[in-house]
Coordinates of C-alpha atoms in Angstrom, one line a residue:
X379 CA 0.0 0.0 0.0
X380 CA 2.9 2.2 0.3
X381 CA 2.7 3.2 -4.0
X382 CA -1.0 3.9 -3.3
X383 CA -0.5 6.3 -0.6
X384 CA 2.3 8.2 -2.6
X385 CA 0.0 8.5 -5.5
X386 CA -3.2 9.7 -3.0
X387 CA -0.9 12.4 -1.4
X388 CA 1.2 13.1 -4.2
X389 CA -1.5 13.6 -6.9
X390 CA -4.2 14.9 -4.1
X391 CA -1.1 17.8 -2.5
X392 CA -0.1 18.6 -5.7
X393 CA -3.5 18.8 -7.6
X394 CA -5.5 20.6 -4.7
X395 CA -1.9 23.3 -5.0
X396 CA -2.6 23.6 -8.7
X397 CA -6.0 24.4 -8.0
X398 CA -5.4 27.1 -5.5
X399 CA -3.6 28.9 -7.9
X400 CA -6.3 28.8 -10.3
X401 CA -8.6 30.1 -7.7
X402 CA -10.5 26.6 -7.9
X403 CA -11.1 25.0 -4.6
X404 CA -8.5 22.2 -4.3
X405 CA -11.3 19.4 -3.1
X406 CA -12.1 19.5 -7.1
X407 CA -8.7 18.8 -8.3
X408 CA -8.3 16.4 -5.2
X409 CA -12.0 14.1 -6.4
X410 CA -10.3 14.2 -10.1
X411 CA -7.3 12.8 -9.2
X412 CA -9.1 10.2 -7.7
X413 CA -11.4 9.5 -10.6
X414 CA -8.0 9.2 -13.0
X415 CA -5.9 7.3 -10.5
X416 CA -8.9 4.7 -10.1
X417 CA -10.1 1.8 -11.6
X418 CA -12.2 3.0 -14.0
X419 CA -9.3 5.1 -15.9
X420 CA -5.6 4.4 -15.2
X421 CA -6.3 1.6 -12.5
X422 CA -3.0 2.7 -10.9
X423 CA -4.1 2.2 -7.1
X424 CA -4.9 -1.5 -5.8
X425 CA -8.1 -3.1 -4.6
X426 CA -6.9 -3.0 -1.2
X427 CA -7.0 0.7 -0.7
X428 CA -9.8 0.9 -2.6
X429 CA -11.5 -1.3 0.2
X430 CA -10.0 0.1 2.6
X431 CA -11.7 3.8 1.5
X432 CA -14.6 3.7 4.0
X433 CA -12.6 3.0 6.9
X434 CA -10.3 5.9 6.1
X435 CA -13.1 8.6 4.6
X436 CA -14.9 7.3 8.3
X437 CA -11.5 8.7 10.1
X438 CA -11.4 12.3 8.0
X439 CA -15.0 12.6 8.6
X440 CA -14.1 11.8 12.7
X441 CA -11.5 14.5 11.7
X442 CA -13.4 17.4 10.4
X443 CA -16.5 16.3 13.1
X444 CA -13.9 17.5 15.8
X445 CA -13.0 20.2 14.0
X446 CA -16.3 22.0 13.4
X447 CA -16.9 21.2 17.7
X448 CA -14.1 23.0 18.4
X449 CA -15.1 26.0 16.4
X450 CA -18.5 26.0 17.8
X451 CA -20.1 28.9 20.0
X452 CA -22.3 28.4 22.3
X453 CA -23.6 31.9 22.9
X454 CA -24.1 32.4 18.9
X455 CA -26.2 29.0 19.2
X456 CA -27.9 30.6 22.2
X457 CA -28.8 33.6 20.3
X458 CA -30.3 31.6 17.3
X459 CA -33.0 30.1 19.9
X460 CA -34.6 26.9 16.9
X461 CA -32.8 28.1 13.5
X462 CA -30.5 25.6 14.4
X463 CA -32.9 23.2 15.5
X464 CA -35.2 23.7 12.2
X465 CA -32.0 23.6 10.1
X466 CA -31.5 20.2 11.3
X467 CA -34.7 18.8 10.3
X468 CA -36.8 20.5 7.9
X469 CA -34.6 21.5 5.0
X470 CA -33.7 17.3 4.6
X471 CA -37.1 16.3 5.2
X472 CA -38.0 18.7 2.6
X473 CA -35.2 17.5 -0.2
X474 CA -36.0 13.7 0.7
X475 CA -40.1 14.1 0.3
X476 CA -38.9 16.1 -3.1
X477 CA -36.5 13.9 -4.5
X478 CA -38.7 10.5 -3.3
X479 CA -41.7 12.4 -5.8
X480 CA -39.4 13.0 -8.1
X481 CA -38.0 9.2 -8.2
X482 CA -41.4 8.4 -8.2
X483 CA -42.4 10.3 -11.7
X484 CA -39.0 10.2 -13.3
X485 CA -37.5 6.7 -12.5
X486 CA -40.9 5.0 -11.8
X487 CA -39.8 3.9 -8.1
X488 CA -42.3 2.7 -5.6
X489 CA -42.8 5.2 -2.3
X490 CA -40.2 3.5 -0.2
X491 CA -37.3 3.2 -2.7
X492 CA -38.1 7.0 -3.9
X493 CA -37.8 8.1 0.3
X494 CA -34.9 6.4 0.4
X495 CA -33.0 7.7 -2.5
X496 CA -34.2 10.9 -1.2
X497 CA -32.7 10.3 2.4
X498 CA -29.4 9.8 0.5
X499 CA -29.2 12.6 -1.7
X500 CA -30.7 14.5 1.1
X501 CA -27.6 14.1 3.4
X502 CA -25.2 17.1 4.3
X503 CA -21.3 16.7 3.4
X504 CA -19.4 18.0 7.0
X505 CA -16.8 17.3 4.4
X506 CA -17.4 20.6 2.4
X507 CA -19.8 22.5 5.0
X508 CA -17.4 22.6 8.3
X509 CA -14.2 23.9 6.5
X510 CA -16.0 26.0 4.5
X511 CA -18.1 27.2 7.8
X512 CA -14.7 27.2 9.5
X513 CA -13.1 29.3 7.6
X514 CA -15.6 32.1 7.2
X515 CA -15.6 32.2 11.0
X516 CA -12.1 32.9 10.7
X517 CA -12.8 35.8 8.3
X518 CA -15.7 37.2 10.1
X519 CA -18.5 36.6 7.7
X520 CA -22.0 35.7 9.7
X521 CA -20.5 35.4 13.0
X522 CA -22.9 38.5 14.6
X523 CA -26.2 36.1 13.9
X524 CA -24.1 32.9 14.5
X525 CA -24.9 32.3 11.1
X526 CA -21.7 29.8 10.6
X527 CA -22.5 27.9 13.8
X528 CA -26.2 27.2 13.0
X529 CA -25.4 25.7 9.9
X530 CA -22.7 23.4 11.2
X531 CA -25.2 22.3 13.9
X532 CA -28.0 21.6 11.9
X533 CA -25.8 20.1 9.2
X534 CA -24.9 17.3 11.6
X535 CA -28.1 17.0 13.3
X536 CA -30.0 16.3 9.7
X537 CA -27.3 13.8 8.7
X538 CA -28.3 11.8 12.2
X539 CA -32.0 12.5 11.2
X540 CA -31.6 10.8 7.4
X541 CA -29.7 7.9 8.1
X542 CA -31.9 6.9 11.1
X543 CA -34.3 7.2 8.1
X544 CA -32.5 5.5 5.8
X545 CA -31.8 2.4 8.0
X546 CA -35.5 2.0 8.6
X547 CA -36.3 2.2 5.1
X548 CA -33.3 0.0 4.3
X549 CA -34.9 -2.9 7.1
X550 CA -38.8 -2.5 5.1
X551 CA -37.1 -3.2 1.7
X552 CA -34.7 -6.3 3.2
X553 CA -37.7 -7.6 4.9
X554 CA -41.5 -8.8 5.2
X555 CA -42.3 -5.4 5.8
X556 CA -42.7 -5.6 9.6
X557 CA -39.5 -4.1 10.7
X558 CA -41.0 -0.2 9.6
X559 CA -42.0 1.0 13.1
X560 CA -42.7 4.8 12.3
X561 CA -44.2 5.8 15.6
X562 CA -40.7 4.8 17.0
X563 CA -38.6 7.5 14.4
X564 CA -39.1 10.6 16.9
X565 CA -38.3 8.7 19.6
X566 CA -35.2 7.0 18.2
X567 CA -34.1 10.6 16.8
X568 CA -34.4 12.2 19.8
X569 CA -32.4 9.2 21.8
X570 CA -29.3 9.2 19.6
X571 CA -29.3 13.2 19.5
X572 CA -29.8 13.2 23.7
X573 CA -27.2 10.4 23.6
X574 CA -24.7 11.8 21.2
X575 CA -24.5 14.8 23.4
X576 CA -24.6 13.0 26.8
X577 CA -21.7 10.9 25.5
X578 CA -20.2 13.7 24.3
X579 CA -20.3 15.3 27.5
X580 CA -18.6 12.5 29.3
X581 CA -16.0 11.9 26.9
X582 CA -15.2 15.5 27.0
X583 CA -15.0 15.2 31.0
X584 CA -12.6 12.3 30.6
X585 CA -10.4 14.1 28.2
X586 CA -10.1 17.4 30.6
X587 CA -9.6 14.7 33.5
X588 CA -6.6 12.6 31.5
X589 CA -4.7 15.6 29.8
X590 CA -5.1 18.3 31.8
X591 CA -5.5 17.0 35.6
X592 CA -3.5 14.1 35.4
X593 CA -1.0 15.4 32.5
X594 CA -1.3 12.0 30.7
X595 CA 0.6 14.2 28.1
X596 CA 3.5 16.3 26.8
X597 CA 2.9 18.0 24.0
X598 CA 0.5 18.9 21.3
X599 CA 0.8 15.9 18.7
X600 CA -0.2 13.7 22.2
X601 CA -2.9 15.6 23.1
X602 CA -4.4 15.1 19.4
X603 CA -3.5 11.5 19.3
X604 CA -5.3 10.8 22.6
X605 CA -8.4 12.9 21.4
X606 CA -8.4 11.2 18.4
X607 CA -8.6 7.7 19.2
X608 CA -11.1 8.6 21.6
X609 CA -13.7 10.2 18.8
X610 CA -12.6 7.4 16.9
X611 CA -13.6 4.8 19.7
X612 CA -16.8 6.5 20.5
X613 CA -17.8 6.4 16.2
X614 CA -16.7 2.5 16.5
X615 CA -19.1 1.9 19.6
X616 CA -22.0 3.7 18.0
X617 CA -22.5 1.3 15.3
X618 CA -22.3 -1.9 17.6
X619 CA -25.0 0.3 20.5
X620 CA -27.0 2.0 18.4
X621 CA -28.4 4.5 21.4
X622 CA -26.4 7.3 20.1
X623 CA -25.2 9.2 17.0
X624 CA -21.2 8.7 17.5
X625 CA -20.5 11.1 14.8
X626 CA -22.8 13.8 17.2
X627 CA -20.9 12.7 20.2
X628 CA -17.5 14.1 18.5
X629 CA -19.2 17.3 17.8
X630 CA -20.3 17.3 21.3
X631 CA -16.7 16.4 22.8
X632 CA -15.2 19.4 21.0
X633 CA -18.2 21.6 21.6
X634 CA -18.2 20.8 25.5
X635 CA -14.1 20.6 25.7
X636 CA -14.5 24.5 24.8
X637 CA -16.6 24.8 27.9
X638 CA -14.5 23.1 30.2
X639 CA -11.0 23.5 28.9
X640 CA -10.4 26.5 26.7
X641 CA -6.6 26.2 26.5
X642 CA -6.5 22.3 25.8
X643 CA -9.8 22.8 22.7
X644 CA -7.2 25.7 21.6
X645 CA -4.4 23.4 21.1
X646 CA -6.7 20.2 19.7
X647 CA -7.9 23.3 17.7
X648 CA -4.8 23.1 15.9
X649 CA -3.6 19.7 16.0
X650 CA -6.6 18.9 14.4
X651 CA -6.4 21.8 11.9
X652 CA -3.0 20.1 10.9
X653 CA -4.3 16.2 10.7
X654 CA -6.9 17.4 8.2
X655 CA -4.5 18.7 5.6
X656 CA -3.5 15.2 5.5
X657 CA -7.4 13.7 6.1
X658 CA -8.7 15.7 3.1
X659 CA -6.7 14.6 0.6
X660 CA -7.5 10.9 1.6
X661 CA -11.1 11.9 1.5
X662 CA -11.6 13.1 -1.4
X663 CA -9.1 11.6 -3.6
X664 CA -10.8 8.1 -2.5
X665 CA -14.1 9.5 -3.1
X666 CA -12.8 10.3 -6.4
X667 CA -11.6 7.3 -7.0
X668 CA -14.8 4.9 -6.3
X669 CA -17.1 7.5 -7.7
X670 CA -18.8 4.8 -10.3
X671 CA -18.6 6.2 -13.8
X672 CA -19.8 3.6 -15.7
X673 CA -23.4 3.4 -14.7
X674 CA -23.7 7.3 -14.6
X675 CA -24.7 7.6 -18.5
X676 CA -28.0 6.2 -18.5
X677 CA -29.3 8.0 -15.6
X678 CA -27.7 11.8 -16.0
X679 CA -30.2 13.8 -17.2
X680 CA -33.3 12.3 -14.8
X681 CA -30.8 12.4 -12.1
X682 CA -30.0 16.1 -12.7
X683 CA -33.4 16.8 -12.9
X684 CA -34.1 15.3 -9.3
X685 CA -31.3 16.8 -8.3
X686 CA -31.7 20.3 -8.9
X687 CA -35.5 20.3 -8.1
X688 CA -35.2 18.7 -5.1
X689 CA -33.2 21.1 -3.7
X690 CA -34.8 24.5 -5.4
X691 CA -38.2 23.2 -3.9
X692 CA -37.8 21.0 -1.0
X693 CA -34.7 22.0 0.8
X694 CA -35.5 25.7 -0.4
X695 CA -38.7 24.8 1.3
X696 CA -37.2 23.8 4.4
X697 CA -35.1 26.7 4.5
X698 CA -38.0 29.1 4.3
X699 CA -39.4 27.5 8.0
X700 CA -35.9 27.1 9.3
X701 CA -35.6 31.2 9.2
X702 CA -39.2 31.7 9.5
X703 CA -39.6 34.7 12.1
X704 CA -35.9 34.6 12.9
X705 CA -33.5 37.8 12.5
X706 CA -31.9 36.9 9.5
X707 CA -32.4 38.9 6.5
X708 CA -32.9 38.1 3.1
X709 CA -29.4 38.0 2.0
X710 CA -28.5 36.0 4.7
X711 CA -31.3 33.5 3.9
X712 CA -30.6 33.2 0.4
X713 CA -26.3 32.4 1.4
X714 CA -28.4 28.8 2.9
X715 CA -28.5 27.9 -0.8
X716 CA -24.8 28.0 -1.2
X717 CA -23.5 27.3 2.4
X718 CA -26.1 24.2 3.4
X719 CA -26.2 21.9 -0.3
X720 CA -23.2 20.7 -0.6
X721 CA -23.2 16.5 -1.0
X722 CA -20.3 14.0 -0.8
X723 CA -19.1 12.4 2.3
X724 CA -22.4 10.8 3.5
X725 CA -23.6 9.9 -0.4
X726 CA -20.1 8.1 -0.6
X727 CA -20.2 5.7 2.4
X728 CA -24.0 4.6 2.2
X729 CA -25.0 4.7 -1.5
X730 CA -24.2 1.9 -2.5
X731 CA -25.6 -0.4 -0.2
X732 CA -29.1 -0.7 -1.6
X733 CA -27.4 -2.1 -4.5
X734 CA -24.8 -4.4 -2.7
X735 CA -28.4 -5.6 -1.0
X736 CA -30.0 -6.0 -4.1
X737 CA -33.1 -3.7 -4.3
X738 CA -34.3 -2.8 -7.3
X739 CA -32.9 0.7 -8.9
X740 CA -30.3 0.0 -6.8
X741 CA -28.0 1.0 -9.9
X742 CA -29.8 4.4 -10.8
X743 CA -29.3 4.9 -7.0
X744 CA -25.5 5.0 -7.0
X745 CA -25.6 6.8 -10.1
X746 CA -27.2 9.8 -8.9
X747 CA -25.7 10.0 -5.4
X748 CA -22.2 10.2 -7.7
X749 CA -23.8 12.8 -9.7
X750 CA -24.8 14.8 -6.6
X751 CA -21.5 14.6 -5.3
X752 CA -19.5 15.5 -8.5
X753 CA -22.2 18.9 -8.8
X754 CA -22.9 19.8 -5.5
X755 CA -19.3 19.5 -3.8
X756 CA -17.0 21.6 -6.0
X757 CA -20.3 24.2 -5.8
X758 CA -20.7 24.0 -2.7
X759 CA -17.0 24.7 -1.8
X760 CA -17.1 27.1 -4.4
X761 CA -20.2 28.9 -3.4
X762 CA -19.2 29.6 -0.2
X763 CA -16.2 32.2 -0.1
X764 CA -17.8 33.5 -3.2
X765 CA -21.5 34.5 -1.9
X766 CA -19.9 35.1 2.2
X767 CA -18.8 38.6 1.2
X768 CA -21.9 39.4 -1.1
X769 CA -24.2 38.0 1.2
X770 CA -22.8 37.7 4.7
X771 CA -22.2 41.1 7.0
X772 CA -18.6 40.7 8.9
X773 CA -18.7 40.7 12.5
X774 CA -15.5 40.6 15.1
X775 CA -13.6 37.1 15.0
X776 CA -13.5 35.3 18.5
X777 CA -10.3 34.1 17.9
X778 CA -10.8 31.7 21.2
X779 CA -14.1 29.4 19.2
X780 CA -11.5 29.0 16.2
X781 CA -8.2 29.0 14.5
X782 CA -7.7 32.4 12.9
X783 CA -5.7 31.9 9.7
X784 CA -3.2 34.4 10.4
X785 CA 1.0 35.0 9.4
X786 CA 2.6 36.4 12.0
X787 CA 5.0 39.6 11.2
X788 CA 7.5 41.1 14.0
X789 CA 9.5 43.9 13.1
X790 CA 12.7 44.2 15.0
X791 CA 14.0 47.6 14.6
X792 CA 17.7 47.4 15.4
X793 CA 20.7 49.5 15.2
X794 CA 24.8 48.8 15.5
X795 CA 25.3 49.3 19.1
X796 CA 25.5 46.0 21.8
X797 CA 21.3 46.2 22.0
X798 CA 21.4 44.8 18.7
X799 CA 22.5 41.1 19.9
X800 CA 19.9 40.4 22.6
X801 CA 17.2 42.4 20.7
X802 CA 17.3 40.0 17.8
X803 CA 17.9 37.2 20.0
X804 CA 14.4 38.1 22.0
X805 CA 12.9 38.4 18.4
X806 CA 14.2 35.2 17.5
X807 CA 12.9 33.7 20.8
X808 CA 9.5 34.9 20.0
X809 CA 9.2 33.9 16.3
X810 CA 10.2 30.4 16.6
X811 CA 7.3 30.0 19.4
X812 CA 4.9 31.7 16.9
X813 CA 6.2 30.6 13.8
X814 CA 7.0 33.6 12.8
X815 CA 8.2 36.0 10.3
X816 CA 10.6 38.9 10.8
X817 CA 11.4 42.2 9.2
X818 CA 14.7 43.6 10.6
X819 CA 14.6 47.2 10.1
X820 CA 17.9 49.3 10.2
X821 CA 17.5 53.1 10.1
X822 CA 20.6 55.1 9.0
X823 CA 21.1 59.0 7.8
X824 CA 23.9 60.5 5.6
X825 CA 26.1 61.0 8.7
X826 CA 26.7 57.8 10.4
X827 CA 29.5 55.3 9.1
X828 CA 27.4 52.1 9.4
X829 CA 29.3 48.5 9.3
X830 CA 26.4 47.4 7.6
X831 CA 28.3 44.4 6.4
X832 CA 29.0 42.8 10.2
X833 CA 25.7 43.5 10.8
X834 CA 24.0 41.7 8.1
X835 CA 26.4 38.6 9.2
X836 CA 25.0 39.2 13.1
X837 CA 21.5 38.8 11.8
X838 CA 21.9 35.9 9.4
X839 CA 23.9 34.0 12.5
X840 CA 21.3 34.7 15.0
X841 CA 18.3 34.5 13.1
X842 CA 19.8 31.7 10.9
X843 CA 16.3 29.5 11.1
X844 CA 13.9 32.7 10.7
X845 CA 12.3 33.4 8.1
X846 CA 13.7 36.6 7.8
X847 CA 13.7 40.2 5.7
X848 CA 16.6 42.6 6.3
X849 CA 15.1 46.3 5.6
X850 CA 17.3 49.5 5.8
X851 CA 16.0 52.6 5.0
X852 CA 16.9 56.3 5.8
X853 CA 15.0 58.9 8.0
X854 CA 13.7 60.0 11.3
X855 CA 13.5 56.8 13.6
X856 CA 9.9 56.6 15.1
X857 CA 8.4 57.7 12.2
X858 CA 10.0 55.0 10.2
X859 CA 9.2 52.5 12.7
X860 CA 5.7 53.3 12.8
X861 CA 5.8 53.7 8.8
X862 CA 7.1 50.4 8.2
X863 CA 5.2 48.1 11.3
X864 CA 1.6 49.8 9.5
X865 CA 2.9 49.0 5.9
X866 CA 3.7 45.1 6.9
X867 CA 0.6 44.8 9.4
X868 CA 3.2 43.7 11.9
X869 CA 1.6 41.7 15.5
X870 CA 4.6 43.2 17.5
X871 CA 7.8 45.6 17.4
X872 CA 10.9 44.6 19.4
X873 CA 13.2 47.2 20.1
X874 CA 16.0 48.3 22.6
X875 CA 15.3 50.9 25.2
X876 CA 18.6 52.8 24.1
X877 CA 18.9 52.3 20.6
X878 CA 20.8 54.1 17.9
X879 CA 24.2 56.3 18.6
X880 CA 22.8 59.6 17.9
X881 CA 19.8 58.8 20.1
X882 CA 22.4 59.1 23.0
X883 CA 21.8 62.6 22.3
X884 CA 18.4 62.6 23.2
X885 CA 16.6 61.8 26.8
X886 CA 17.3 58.0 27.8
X887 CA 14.8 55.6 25.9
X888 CA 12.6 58.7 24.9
X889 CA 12.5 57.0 21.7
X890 CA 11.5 53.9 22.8
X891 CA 8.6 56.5 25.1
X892 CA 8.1 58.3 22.1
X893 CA 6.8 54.3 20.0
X894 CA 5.4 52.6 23.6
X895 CA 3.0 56.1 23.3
X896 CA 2.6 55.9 19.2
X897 CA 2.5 52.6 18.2
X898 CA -1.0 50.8 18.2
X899 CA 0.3 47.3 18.2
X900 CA 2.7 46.1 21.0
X901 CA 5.7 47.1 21.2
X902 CA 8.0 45.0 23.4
X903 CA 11.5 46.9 24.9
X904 CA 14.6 44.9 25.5
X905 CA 17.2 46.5 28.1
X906 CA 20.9 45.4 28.6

């Protein structure tokens, strides 16, 4: 398996990069390379990675589960009162009833098998909606209304809804009939939501308990590694005790460890942030590659019919009573259409089962789950940094609910006197924690005689594994620090308290005084 993971990461990286560029989202390139390294075109990766692909997509989607609990906010879901509720159930309802009337007309399916195509294409990808929800919480777009968060929440709580659906309908169809208890479907709904979050609760507890009471660990990558075996174990248990939604109880775990822990959910924050660069390629190149091709002909044009309808009238439908009476405004309403339609991960793990257990239009099934995923996820990833500014108004980041996306510039302004070794050696200090760029500035006039030669080589020496930018320029020395910290949106100046020669003229550290007083950012004064 070892040439089959090369070609995943090394056509997913490299494709998604190429992508970027192009100012295409990369999960596109990422699903094609998949489709060309499969079997159905070059056949270049083996049948054992292929069978291998919903065990690993179930791990990513464990992955990004964590990731959209940890970016969760309690008070913006507080503030939403049943949006996120409604969200949850009556925009898939909607698309199922939709699609399972258009199966009905179009593909001449019986009731049941038309609910239960619609329960599939009905589904919501957390593989396309939490980054993308992530990442405009980052930006600021929708966070005032909690806009973001009540789509992540009701995104996972309709998946939970569907596929309780879906395995009702799925025991009717492999059975005499008897097994279709639908007085029980609120009751079972509401269990495995109360349960997911219960669990979620207590494995939260126990992770706050083990890492940060009893300091089972040292260091981020442990802290990740523990967490994730845990959402991992909880998603493995839910499918042997089927009294909760496992995938729920990760959300929940990352939502509560917020609550309870805010500096360990900051650093799984970004553990996890760096395990799903890795996660996502697997994802979707695998989803590229078992995307069935070959039965997709036949059924294209009814199946973009269905499609497309169901979600202009039912899930359009559903959004209309989700907002109903709510604050948000029209714009904001109408962003649901690209932020909330996106299909993939859910469509790739369960559509093909009612073929693998023979029902009939099993086949047209399959086919139109993989056309839903090859429209609706490159849209949907698309659609939603394009419509976020048009639509969307931008609030204040709380950079504590999520990783802010964010290169960090110091500026060190130095000069040739003995402040200049420990000031770059505190800047040095500083930018290795933060990862960290630097800007060196050097300020000189026409009268000094600079060794500007010996103090390039100090800088190179001490900041030798800093990225680093070496700046000298001529004129008056707080106005060129301030001038040159506004131009590169530095986070922080360091500076001595005594700095240049000809400052010895002036009061002691009254030009440091003169930048501590001037300077918006922080400014950060090193003394002999």
């Amino acid at each position: 398996m070892l040439q089959d993971i090369l070609l995943i990461l090394g056509f997913g990286y490299f494709g998604g990069e190429f992508a970027r560029r192009l100012k295409i989202p990369p999960l596109i390139a990422m699903i094609f390379a998949g489709i060309i390294l499969g079997n159905q075109v070059t056949n270049l990766l083996s049948n054992d990675i292929l069978q291998s692909a919903d065990d690993l997509r179930v791990i990513a989607v464990v992955i990004i589960l964590m990731k959209a609990g940890l970016g969760l906010d309690r008070q913006k879901l507080k503030s939403q009162g049943s949006v996120a509720l409604r969200l949850g159930v009556l925009p898939a309802l909607g698309e199922a009833i939709a699609v399972s009337i258009l199966a009905v007309i179009f593909l001449d399916f019986d009731w049941v098998t038309g609910l239960l195509l619609g329960c599939i294409l009905g589904a919501e990808s957390p593989a396309v909606i939490v980054p993308g929800m992530l990442r405009l919480k980052s930006l600021g777009w929708g966070v005032k209304k909690g806009i973001p968060d009540a789509i992540l929440t009701g995104s996972a709580l309709s998946d939970v809804l569907l596929l309780l659906i879906f395995s009702l309908l799925m025991g009717l169809l492999t059975s005499d009939g008897n097994s279709l208890e639908w007085q029980w479907l609120p009751l079972q709904f509401s269990g495995q939501i109360i349960g997911g979050v219960v669990i979620g609760w207590l494995a939260s507890k126990s992770l706050v308990w083990l890492i940060v009471k009893q300091k089972l660990t040292q260091n981020i990558l442990q802290e990740t590694m523990v967490t994730g075996c845990l959402a991992l174990f909880l998603v493995i248990m839910s499918e042997k005790y089927h009294f909760f939604s496992g995938y729920l109880a990760v959300m929940s775990t990352g939502f509560f460890l917020i609550e309870f822990s805010s500096p360990l959910a900051r650093c799984l924050r970004n553990g996890f942030d760096s395990l799903w660069q890795v996660a996502q390629i697997f994802l979707f190149v695998l989803l590229g590659a078992t995307i069935p091709l070959n039965v997709l002909g036949s059924s294209f044009t009814k199946g973009l019919i269905i499609i497309i309808f169901g979600t202009l009238i039912g899930r359009m439908a559903g959004w209309y009573l989700s907002t109903w009476k709510s604050n948000w405004n029209q714009k904001e309403k109408l962003f649901l259409l690209a932020g909330n339609s996106a299909k993939a991960t859910v469509q790739a793990a369960i559509a093909s089962i009612p073929l693998a257990q023979g029902i009939r239009g099993g086949e047209e099934i399959l086919a139109i789950a993989a056309l839903s995923i090859l429209v609706t996820a490159p849209l949907g990833a698309w659609a939603i940094p394009t419509f976020a500014p048009l639509l969307l108004t931008k609030g204040e980041v709380d950079p504590t609910k999520v990783s802010v996306d964010d290169h960090v510039i110091l500026l060190s302004a130095i000069d040739d006197s003995p402040l200049t070794t420990p000031v770059l050696k505190k800047t040095a200090e500083i930018a290795r924690r933060s990862n960290a760029k630097v800007i060196v500035l050097h300020i000189i006039d026409d009268s000094q005689n600079n060794n500007l030669e010996n103090l390039k080589e100090k800088i190179n020496t001490l900041l030798a594994d800093i990225n680093h930018q070496v700046l000298i320029v001529e004129g008056v020395i707080t106005e060129e620090i301030l001038r040159v910290s506004q131009e590169f949106q530095v986070k922080e100046i360091i500076m001595g308290k005594r700095g240049h020669k000809n400052w010895h003229e002036l009061l002691i550290g009254s030009v440091s005084q003169t930048v501590l007083e001037s300077s918006p950012i922080p400014v950060i004064i090193v003394e002999h």
